[in-house]
XYZ file of C-alpha atoms in Angstrom:
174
model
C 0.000 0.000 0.000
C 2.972 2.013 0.898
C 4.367 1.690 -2.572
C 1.209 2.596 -3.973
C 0.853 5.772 -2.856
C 4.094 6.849 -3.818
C 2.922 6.427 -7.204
C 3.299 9.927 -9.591
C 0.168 9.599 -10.012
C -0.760 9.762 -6.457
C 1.285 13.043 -6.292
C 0.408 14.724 -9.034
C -3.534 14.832 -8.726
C -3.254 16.461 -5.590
C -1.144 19.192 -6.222
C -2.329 20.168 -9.306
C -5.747 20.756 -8.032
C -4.329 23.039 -5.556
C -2.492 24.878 -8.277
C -5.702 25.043 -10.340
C -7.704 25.929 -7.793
C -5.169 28.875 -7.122
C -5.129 29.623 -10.513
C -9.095 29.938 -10.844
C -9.302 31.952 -7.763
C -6.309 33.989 -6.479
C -4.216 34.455 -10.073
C -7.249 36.548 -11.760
C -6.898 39.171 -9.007
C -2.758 39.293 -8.907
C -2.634 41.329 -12.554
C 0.977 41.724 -14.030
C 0.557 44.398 -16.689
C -3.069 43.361 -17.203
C -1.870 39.740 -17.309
C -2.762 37.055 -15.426
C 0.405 34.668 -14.315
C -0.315 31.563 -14.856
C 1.063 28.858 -12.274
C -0.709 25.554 -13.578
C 1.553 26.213 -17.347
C 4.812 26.927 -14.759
C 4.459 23.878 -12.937
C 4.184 21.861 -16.006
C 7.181 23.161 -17.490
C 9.073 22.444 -14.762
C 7.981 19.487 -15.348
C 9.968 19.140 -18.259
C 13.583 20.550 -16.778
C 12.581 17.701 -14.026
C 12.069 14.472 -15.548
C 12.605 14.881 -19.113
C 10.815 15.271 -21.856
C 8.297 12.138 -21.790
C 7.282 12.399 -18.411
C 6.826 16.170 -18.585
C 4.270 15.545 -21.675
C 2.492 13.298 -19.534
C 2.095 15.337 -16.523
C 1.393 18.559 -18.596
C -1.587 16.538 -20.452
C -3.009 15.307 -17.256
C -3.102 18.547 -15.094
C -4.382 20.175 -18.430
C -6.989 17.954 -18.824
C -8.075 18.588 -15.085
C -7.586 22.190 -15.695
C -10.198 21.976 -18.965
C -12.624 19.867 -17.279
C -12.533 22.460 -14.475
C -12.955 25.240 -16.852
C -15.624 25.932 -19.890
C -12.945 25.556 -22.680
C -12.504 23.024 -24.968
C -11.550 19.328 -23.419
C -7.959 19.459 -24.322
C -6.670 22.792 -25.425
C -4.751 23.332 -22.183
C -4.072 19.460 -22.012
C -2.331 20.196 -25.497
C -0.605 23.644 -24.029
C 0.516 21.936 -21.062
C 1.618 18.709 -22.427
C 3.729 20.889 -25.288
C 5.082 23.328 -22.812
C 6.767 20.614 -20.387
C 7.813 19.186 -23.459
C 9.391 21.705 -24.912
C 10.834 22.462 -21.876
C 12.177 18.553 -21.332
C 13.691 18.860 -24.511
C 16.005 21.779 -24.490
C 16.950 21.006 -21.289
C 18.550 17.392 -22.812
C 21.322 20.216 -24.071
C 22.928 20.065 -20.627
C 23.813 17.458 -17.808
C 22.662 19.374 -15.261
C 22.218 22.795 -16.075
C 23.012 26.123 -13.448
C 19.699 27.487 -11.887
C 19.527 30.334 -14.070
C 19.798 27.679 -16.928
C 17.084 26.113 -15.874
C 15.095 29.090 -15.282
C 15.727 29.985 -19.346
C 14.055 26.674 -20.691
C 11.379 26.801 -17.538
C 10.547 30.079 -19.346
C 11.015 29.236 -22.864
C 8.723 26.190 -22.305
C 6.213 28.518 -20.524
C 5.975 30.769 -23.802
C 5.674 27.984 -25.980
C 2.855 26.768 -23.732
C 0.949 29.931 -23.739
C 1.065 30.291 -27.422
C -0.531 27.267 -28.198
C -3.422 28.066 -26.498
C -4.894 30.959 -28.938
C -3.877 28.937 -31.538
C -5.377 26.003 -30.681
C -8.685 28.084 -29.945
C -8.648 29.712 -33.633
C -8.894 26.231 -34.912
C -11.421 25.499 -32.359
C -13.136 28.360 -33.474
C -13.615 29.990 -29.825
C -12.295 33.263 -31.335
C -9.064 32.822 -28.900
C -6.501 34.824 -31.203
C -5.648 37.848 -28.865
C -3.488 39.792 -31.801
C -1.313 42.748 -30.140
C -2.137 41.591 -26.786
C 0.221 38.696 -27.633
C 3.160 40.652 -27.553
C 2.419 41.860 -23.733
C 0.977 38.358 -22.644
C 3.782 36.505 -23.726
C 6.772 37.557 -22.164
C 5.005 38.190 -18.578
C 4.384 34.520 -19.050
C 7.550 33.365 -19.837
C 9.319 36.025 -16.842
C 6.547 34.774 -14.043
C 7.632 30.862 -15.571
C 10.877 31.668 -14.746
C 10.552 33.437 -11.846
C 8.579 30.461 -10.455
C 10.383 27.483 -11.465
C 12.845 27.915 -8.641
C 9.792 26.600 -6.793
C 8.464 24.478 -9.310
C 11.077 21.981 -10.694
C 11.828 20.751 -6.760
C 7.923 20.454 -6.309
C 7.604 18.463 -9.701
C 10.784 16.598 -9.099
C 8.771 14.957 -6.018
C 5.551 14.573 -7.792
C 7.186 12.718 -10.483
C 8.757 10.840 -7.893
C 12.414 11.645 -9.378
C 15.496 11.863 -6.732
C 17.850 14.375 -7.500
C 20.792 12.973 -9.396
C 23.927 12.260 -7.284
C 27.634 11.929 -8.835
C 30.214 9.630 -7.250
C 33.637 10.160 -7.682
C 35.011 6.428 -8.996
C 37.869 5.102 -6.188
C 40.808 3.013 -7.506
């Protein structure tokens, strides 16, 4: 039973509906240049500087998916923003062994704006009417900065949810 609950999956449904609940209640009245941060994309990018690539698009499809059903839009357009944006993020951070904090911030951040792109996008094809034009060029990088910002919270937090130990290197005796 013990083993059982130390399951990702056990971890991850838990804190993500905290996030999302944050994210439906608090975020919307925290403003940063008339944008609202959004935690629930950071935590999934993290995702991706935590555990890699894979697991990041898995955990950014499931909290997006709880995230849609919890919301009025369409059943998977932040399941496909989350699961790209923890995948992007997975992948560019391949580029290093383990990357410096601040490195780790970068593709936190660049996985975040990725992430928040997709989601007009995938609402024009939707037809939702989702494209916010000039907007996008003040949304964006407040998304990517508040990613960043947060992942120095974030990739510990999705490190345990993923149930991932921090790697440890041994120096080889002879």
């Amino acid at each position: 039973m013990d083993a059982l609950l130390r399951r990702p999956t056990f971890r991850v449904v838990p804190v993500a509906l905290m996030l999302i609940a944050l994210q439906r209640v608090v975020m919307p009245n925290m403003r940063l240049w008339g944008v609202v941060p959004q935690i629930v994309l950071a935590l999934c990018a993290a995702s991706g500087v935590a555990g890699g690539p894979d697991r990041a698009a898995w955990f950014g499809f499931v909290v997006g998916l709880m995230f849609d059903l919890g919301t009025g839009s369409p059943l998977g357009q932040h399941a496909l923003a989350y699961g790209l944006a923890g995948y992007v993020s997975g992948v560019v951070n391949v580029v290093a062994v383990d990357p410096h904090w601040w490195l780790s911030m970068a593709f936190v951040a660049l996985g975040g704006a990725v992430g928040e792109l997709t989601v007009p996008i995938v609402s024009t094809f939707v037809s939702d009417g989702g494209w916010h034009g000039q907007r996008l060029s003040t949304i964006l990088p407040v998304i990517a900065i508040t990613c960043g910002v947060l992942s120095v919270l974030f990739i510990p937090l999705s490190r345990w949810c993923l149930a991932i130990r921090k790697k440890t290197w041994k120096a080889i005796n002879r």
